PDB file of N, CA, C and O in Angstrom:
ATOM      1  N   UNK A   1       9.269   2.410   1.146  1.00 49.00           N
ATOM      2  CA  UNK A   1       9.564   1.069   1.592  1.00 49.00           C
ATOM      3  C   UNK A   1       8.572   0.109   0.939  1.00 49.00           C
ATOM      4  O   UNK A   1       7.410   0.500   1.050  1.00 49.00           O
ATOM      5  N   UNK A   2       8.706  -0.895   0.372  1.00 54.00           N
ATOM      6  CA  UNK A   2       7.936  -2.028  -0.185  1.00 54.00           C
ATOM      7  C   UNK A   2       7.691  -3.376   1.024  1.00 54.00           C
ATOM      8  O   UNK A   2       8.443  -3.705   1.940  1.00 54.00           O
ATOM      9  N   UNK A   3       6.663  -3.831   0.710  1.00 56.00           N
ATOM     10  CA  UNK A   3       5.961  -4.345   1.923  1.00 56.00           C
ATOM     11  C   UNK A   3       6.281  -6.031   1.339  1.00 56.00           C
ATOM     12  O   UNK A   3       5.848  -6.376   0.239  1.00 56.00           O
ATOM     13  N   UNK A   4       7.084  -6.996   2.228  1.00 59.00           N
ATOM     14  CA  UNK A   4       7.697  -8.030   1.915  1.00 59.00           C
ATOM     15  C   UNK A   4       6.963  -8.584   2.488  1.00 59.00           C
ATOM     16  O   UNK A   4       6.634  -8.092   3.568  1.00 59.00           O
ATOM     17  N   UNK A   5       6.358  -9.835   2.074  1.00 63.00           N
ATOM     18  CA  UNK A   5       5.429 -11.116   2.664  1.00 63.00           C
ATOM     19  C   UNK A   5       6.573 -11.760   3.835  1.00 63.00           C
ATOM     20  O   UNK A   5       6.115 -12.311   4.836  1.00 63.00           O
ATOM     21  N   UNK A   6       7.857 -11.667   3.669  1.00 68.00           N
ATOM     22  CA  UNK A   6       8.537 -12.612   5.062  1.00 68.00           C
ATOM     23  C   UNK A   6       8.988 -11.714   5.831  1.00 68.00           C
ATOM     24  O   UNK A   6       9.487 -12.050   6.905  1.00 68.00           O
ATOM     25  N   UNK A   7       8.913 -10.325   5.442  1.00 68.00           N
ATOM     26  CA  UNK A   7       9.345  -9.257   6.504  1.00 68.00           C
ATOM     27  C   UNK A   7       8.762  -9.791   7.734  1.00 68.00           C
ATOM     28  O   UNK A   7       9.652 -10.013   8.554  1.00 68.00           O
ATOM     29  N   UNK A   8       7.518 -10.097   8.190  1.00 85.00           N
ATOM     30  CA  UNK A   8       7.205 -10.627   9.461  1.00 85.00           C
ATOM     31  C   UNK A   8       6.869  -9.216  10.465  1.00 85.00           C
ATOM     32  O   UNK A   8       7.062  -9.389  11.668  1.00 85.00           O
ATOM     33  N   UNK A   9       6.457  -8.061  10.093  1.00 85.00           N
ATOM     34  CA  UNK A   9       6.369  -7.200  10.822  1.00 85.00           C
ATOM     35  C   UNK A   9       4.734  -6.463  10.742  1.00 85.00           C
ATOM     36  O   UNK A   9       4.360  -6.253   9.588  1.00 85.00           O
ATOM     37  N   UNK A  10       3.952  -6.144  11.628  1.00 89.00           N
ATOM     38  CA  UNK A  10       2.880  -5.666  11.310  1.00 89.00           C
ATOM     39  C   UNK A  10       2.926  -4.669  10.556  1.00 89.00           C
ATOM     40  O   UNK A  10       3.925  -4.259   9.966  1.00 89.00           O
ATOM     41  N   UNK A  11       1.722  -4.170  10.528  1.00 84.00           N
ATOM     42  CA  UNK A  11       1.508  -2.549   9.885  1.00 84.00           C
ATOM     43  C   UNK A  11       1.953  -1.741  11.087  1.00 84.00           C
ATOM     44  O   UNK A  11       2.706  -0.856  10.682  1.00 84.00           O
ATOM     45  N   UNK A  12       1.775  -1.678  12.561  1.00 90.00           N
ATOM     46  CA  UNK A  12       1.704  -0.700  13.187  1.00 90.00           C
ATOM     47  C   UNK A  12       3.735  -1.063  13.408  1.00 90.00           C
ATOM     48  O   UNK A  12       4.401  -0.096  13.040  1.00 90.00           O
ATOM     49  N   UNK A  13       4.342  -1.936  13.785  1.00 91.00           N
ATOM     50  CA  UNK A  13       6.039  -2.225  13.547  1.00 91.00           C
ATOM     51  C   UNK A  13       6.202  -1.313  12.450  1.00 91.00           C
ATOM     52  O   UNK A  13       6.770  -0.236  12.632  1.00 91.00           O
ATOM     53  N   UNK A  14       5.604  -1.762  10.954  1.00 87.00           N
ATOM     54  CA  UNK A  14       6.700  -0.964   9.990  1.00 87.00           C
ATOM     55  C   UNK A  14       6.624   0.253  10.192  1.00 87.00           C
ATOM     56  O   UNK A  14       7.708   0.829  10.100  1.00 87.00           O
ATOM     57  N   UNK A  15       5.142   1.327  10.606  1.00 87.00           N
ATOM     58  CA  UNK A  15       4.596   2.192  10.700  1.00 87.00           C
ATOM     59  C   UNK A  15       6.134   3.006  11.946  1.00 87.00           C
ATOM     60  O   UNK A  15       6.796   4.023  11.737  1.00 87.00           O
ATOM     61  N   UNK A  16       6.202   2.094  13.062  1.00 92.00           N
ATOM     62  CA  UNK A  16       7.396   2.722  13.774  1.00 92.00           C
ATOM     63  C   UNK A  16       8.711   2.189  13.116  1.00 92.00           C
ATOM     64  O   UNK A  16       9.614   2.530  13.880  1.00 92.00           O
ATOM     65  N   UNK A  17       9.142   1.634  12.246  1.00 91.00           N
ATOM     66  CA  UNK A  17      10.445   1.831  11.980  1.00 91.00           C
ATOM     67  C   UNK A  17      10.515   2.827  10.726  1.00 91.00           C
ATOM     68  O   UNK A  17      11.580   3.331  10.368  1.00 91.00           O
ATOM     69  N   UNK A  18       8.976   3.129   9.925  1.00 89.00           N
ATOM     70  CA  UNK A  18       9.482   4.610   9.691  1.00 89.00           C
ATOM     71  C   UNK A  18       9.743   5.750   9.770  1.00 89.00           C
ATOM     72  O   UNK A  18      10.556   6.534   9.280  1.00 89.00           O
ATOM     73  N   UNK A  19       8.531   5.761  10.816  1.00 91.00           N
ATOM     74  CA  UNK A  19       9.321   6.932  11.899  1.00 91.00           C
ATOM     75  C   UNK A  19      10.686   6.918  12.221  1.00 91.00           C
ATOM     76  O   UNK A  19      11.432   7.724  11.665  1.00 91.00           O
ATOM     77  N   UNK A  20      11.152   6.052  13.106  1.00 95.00           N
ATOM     78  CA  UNK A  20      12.310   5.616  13.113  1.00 95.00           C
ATOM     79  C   UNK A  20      13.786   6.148  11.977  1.00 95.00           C
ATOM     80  O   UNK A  20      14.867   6.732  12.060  1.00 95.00           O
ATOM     81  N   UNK A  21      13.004   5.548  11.077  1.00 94.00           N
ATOM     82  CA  UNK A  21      13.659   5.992   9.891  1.00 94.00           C
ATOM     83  C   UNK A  21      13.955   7.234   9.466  1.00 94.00           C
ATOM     84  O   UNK A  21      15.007   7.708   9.037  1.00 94.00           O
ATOM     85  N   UNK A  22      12.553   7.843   9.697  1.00 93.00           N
ATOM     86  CA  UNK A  22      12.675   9.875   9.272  1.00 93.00           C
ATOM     87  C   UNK A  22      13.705  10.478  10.287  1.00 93.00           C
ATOM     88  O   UNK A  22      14.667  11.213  10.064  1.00 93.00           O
ATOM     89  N   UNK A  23      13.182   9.904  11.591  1.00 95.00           N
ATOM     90  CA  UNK A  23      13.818  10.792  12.806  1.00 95.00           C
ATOM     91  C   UNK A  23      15.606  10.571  12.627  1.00 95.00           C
ATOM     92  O   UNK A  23      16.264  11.512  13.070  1.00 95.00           O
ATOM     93  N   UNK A  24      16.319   9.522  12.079  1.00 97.00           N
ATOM     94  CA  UNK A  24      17.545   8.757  11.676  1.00 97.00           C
ATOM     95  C   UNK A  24      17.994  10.161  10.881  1.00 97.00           C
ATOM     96  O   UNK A  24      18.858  11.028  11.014  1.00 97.00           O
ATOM     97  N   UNK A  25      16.738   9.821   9.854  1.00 96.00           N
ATOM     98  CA  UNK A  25      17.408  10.436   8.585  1.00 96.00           C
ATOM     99  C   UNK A  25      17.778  12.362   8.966  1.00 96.00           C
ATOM    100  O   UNK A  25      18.843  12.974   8.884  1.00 96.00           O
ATOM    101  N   UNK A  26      16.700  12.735   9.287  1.00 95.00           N
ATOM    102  CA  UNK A  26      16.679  14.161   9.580  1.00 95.00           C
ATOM    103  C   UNK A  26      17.541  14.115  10.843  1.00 95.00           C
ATOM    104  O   UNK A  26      17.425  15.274  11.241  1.00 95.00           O
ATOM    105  N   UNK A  27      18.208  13.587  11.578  1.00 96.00           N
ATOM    106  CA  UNK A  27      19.032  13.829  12.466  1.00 96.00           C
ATOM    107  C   UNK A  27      20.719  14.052  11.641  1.00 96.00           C
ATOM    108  O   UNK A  27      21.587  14.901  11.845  1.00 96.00           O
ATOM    109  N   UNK A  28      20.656  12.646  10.473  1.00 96.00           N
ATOM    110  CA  UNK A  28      21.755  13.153   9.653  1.00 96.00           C
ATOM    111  C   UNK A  28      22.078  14.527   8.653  1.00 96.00           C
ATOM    112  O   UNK A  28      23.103  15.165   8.409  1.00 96.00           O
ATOM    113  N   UNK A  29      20.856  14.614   8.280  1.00 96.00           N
ATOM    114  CA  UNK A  29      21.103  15.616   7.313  1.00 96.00           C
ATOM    115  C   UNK A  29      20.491  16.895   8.081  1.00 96.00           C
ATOM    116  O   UNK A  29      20.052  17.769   7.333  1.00 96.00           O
ATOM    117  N   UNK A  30      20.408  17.107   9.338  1.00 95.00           N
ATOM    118  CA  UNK A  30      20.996  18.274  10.492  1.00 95.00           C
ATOM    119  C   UNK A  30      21.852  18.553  11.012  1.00 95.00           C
ATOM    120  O   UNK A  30      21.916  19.487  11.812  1.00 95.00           O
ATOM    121  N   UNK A  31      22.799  17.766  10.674  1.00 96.00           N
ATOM    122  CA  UNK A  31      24.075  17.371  11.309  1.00 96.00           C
ATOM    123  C   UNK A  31      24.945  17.912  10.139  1.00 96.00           C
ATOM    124  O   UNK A  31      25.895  18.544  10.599  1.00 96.00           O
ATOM    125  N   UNK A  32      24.940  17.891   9.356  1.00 96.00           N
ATOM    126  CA  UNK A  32      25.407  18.112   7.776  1.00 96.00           C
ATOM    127  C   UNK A  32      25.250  19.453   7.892  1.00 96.00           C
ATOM    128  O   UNK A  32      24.118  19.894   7.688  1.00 96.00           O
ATOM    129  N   UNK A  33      26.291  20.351   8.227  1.00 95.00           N
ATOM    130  CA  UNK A  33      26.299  22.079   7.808  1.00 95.00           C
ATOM    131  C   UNK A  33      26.048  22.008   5.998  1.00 95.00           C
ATOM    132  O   UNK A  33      25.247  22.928   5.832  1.00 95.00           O
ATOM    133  N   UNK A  34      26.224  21.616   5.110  1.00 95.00           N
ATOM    134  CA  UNK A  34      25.494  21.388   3.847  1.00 95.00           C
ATOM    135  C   UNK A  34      23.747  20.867   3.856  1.00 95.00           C
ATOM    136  O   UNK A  34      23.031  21.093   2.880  1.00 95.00           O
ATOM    137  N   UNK A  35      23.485  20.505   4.488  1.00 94.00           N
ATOM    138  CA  UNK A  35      21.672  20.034   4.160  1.00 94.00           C
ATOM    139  C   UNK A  35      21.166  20.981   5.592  1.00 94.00           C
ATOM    140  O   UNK A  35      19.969  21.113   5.847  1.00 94.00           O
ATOM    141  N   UNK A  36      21.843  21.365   6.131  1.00 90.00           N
ATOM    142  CA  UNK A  36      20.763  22.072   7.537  1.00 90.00           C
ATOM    143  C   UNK A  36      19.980  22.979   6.859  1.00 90.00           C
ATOM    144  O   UNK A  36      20.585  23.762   6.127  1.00 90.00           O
ATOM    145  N   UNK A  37      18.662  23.073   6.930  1.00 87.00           N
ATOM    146  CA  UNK A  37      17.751  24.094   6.853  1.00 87.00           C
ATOM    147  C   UNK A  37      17.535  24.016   5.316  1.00 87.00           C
ATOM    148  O   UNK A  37      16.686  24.798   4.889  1.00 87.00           O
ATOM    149  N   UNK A  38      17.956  23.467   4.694  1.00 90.00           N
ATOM    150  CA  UNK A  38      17.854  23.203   2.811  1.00 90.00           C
ATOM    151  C   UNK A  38      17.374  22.055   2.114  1.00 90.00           C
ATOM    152  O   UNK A  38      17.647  21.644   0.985  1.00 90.00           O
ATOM    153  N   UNK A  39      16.522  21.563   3.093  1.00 89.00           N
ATOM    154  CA  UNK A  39      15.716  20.344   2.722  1.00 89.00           C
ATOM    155  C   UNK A  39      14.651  20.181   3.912  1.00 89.00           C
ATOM    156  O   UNK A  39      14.587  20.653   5.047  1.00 89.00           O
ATOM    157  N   UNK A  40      13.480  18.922   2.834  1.00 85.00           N
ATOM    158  CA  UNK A  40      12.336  18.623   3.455  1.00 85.00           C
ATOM    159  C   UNK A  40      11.555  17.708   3.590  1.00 85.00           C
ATOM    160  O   UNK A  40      10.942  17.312   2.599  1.00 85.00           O
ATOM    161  N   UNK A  41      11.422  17.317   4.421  1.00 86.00           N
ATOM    162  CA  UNK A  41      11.206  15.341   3.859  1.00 86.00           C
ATOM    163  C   UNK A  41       9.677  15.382   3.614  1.00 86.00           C
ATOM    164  O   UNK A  41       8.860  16.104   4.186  1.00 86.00           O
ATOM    165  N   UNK A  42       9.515  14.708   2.906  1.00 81.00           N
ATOM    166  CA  UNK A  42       8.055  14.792   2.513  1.00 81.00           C
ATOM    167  C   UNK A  42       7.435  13.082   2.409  1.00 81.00           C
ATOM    168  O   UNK A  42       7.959  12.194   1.738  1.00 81.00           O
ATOM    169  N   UNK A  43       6.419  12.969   3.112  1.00 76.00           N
ATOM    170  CA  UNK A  43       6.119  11.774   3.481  1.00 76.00           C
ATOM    171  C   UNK A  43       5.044  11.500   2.538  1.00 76.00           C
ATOM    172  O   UNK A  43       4.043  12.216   2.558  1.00 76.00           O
ATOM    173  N   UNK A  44       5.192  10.140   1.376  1.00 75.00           N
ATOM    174  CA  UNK A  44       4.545   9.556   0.844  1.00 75.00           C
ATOM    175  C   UNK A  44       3.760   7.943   0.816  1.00 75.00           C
ATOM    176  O   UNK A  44       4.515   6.981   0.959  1.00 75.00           O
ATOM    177  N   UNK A  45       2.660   7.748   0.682  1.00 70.00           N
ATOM    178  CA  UNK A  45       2.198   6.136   0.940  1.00 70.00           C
ATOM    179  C   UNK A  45       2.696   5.320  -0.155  1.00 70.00           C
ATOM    180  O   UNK A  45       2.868   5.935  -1.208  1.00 70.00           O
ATOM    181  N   UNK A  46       2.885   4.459  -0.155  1.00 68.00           N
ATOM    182  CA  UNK A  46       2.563   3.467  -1.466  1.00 68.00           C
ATOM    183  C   UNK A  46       1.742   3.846  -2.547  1.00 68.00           C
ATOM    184  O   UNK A  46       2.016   3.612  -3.724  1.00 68.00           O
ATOM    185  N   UNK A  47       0.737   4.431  -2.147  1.00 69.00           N
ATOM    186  CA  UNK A  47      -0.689   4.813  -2.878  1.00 69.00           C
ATOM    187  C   UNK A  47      -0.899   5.529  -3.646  1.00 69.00           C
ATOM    188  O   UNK A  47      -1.708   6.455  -3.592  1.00 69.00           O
ATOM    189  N   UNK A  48       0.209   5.054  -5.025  1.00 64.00           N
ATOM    190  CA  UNK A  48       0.088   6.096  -6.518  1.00 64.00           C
ATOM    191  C   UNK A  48      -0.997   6.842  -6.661  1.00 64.00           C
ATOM    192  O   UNK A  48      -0.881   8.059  -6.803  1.00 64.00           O
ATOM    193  N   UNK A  49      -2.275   6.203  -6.646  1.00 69.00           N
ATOM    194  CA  UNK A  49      -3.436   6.585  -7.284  1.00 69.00           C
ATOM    195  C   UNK A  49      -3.244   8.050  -5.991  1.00 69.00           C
ATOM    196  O   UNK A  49      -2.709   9.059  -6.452  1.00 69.00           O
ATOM    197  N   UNK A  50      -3.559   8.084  -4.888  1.00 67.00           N
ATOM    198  CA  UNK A  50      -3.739   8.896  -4.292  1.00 67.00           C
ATOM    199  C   UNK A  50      -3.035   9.969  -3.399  1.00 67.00           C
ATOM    200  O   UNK A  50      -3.487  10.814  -2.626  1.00 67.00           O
ATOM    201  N   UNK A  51      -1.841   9.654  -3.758  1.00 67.00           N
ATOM    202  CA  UNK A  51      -0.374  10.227  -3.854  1.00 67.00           C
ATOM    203  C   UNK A  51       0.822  10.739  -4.887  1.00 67.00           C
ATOM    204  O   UNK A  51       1.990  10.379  -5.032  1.00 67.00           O
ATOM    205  N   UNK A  52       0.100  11.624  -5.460  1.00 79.00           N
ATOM    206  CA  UNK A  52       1.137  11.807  -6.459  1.00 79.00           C
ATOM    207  C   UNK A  52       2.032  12.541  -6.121  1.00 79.00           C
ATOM    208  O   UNK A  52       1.452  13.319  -5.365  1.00 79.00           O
ATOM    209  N   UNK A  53       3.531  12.969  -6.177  1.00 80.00           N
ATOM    210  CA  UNK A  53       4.612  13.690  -5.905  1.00 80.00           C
ATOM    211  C   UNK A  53       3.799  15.044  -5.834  1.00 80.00           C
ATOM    212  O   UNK A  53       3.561  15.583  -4.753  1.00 80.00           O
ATOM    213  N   UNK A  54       3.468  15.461  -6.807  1.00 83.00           N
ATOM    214  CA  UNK A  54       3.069  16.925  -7.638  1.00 83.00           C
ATOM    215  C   UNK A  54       1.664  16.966  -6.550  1.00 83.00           C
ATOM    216  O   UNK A  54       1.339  18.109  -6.227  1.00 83.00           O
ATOM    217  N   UNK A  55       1.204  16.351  -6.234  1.00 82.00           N
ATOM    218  CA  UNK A  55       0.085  16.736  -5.191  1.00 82.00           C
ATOM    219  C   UNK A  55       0.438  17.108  -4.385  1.00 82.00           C
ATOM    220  O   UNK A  55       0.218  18.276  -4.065  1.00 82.00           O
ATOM    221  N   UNK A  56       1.142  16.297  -3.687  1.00 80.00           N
ATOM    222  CA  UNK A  56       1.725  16.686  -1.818  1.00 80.00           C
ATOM    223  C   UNK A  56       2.571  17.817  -1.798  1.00 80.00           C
ATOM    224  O   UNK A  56       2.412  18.703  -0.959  1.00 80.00           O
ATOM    225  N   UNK A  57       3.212  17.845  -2.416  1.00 82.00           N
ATOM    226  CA  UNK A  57       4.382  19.473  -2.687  1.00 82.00           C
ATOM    227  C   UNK A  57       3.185  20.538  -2.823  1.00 82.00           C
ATOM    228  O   UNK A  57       3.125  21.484  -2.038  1.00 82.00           O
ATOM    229  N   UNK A  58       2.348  20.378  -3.719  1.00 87.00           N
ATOM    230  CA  UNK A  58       1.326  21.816  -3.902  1.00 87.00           C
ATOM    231  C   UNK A  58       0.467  21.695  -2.512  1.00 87.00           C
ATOM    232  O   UNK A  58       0.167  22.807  -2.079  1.00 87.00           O
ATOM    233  N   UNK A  59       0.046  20.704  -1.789  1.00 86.00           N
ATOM    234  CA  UNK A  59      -0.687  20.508  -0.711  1.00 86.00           C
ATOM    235  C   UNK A  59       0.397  21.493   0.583  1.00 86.00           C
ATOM    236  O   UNK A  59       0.185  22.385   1.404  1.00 86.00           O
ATOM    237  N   UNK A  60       1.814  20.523   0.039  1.00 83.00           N
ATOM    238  CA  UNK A  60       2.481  21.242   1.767  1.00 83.00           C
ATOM    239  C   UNK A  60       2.664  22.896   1.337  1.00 83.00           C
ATOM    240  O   UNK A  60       2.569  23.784   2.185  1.00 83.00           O
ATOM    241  N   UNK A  61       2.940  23.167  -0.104  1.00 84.00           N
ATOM    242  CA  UNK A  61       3.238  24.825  -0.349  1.00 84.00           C
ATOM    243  C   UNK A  61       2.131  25.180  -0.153  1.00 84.00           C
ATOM    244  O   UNK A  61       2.411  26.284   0.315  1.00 84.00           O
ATOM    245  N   UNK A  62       0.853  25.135  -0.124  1.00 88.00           N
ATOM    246  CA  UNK A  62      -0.514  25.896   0.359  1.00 88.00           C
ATOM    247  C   UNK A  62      -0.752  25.997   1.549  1.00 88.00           C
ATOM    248  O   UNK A  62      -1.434  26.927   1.980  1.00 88.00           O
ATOM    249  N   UNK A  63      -0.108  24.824   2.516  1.00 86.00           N
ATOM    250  CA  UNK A  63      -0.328  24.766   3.865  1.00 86.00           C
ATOM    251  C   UNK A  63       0.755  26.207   4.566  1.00 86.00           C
ATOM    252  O   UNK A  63       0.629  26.936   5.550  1.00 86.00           O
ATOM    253  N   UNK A  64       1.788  26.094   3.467  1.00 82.00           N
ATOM    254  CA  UNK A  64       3.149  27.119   4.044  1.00 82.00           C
ATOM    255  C   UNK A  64       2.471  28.303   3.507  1.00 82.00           C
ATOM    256  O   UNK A  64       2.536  29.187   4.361  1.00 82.00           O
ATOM    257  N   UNK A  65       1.769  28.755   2.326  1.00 80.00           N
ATOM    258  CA  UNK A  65       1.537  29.866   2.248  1.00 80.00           C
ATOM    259  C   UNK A  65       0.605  30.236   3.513  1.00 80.00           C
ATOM    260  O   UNK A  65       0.828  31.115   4.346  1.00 80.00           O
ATOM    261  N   UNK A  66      -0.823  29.086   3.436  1.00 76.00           N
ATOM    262  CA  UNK A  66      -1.301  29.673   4.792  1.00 76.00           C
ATOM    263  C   UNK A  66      -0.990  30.003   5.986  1.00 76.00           C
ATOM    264  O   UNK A  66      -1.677  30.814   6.607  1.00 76.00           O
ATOM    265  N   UNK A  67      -0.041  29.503   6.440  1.00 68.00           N
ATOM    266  CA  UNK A  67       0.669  29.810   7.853  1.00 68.00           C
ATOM    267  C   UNK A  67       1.129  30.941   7.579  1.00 68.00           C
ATOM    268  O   UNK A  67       1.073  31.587   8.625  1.00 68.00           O
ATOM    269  N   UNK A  68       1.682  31.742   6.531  1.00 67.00           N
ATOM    270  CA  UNK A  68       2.353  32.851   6.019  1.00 67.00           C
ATOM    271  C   UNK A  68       0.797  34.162   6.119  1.00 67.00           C
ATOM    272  O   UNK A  68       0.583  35.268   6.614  1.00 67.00           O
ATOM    273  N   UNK A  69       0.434  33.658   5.723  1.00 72.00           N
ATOM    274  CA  UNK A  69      -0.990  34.603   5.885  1.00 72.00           C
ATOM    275  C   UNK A  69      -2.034  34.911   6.624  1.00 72.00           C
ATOM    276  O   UNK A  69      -2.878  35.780   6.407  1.00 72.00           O
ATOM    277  N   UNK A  70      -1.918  33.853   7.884  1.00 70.00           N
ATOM    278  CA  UNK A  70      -2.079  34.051   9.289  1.00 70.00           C
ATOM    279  C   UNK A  70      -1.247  34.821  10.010  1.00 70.00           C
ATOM    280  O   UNK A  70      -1.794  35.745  10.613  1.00 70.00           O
ATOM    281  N   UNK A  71       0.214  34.682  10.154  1.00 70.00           N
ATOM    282  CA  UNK A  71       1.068  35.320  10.583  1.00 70.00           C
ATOM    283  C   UNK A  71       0.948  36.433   9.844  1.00 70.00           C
ATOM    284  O   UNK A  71       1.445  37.303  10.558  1.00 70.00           O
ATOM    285  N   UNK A  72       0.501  37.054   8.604  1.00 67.00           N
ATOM    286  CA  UNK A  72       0.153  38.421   8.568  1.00 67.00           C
ATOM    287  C   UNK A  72      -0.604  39.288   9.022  1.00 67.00           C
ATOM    288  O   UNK A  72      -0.447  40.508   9.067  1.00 67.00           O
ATOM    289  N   UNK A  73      -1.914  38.302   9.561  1.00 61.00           N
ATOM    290  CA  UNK A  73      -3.220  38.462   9.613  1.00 61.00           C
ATOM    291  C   UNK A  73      -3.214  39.434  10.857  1.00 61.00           C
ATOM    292  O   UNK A  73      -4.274  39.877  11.299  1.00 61.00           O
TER     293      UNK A  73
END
């Protein structure tokens, strides 16, 4: 979402209409016998420098391997 000077909404408003937004979205594409269980929303900031696509995917697959290797443990 890009942050509009007349939007008129705080940080903590937009902050809940994206929630809003995820909970929308993942309610549709659960609903969808095609996307159930075959997708993953992955939550990004504005913040190129400190958000790159290729970061957060290797961040959430390390977090999934670890849960995988506890549950072995």
């Amino acid at each position: 979402m890009s942050v509009h000077a007349e939007a008129s909404l705080t940080a903590q408003e937009l902050d809940h209409q994206v929630v809003l937004f995820i909970r929308k979205l993942k309610e549709i594409l659960d609903g969808c016998p095609d996307c159930k269980g075959k997708y993953e929303l992955v939550p990004i900031s504005g913040d190129a420098e400190n958000n790159k696509i290729a970061d957060v995917l290797v961040g959430i697959h390390k977090a999934a391997n670890m849960e995988v290797i506890e549950e072995d443990a």
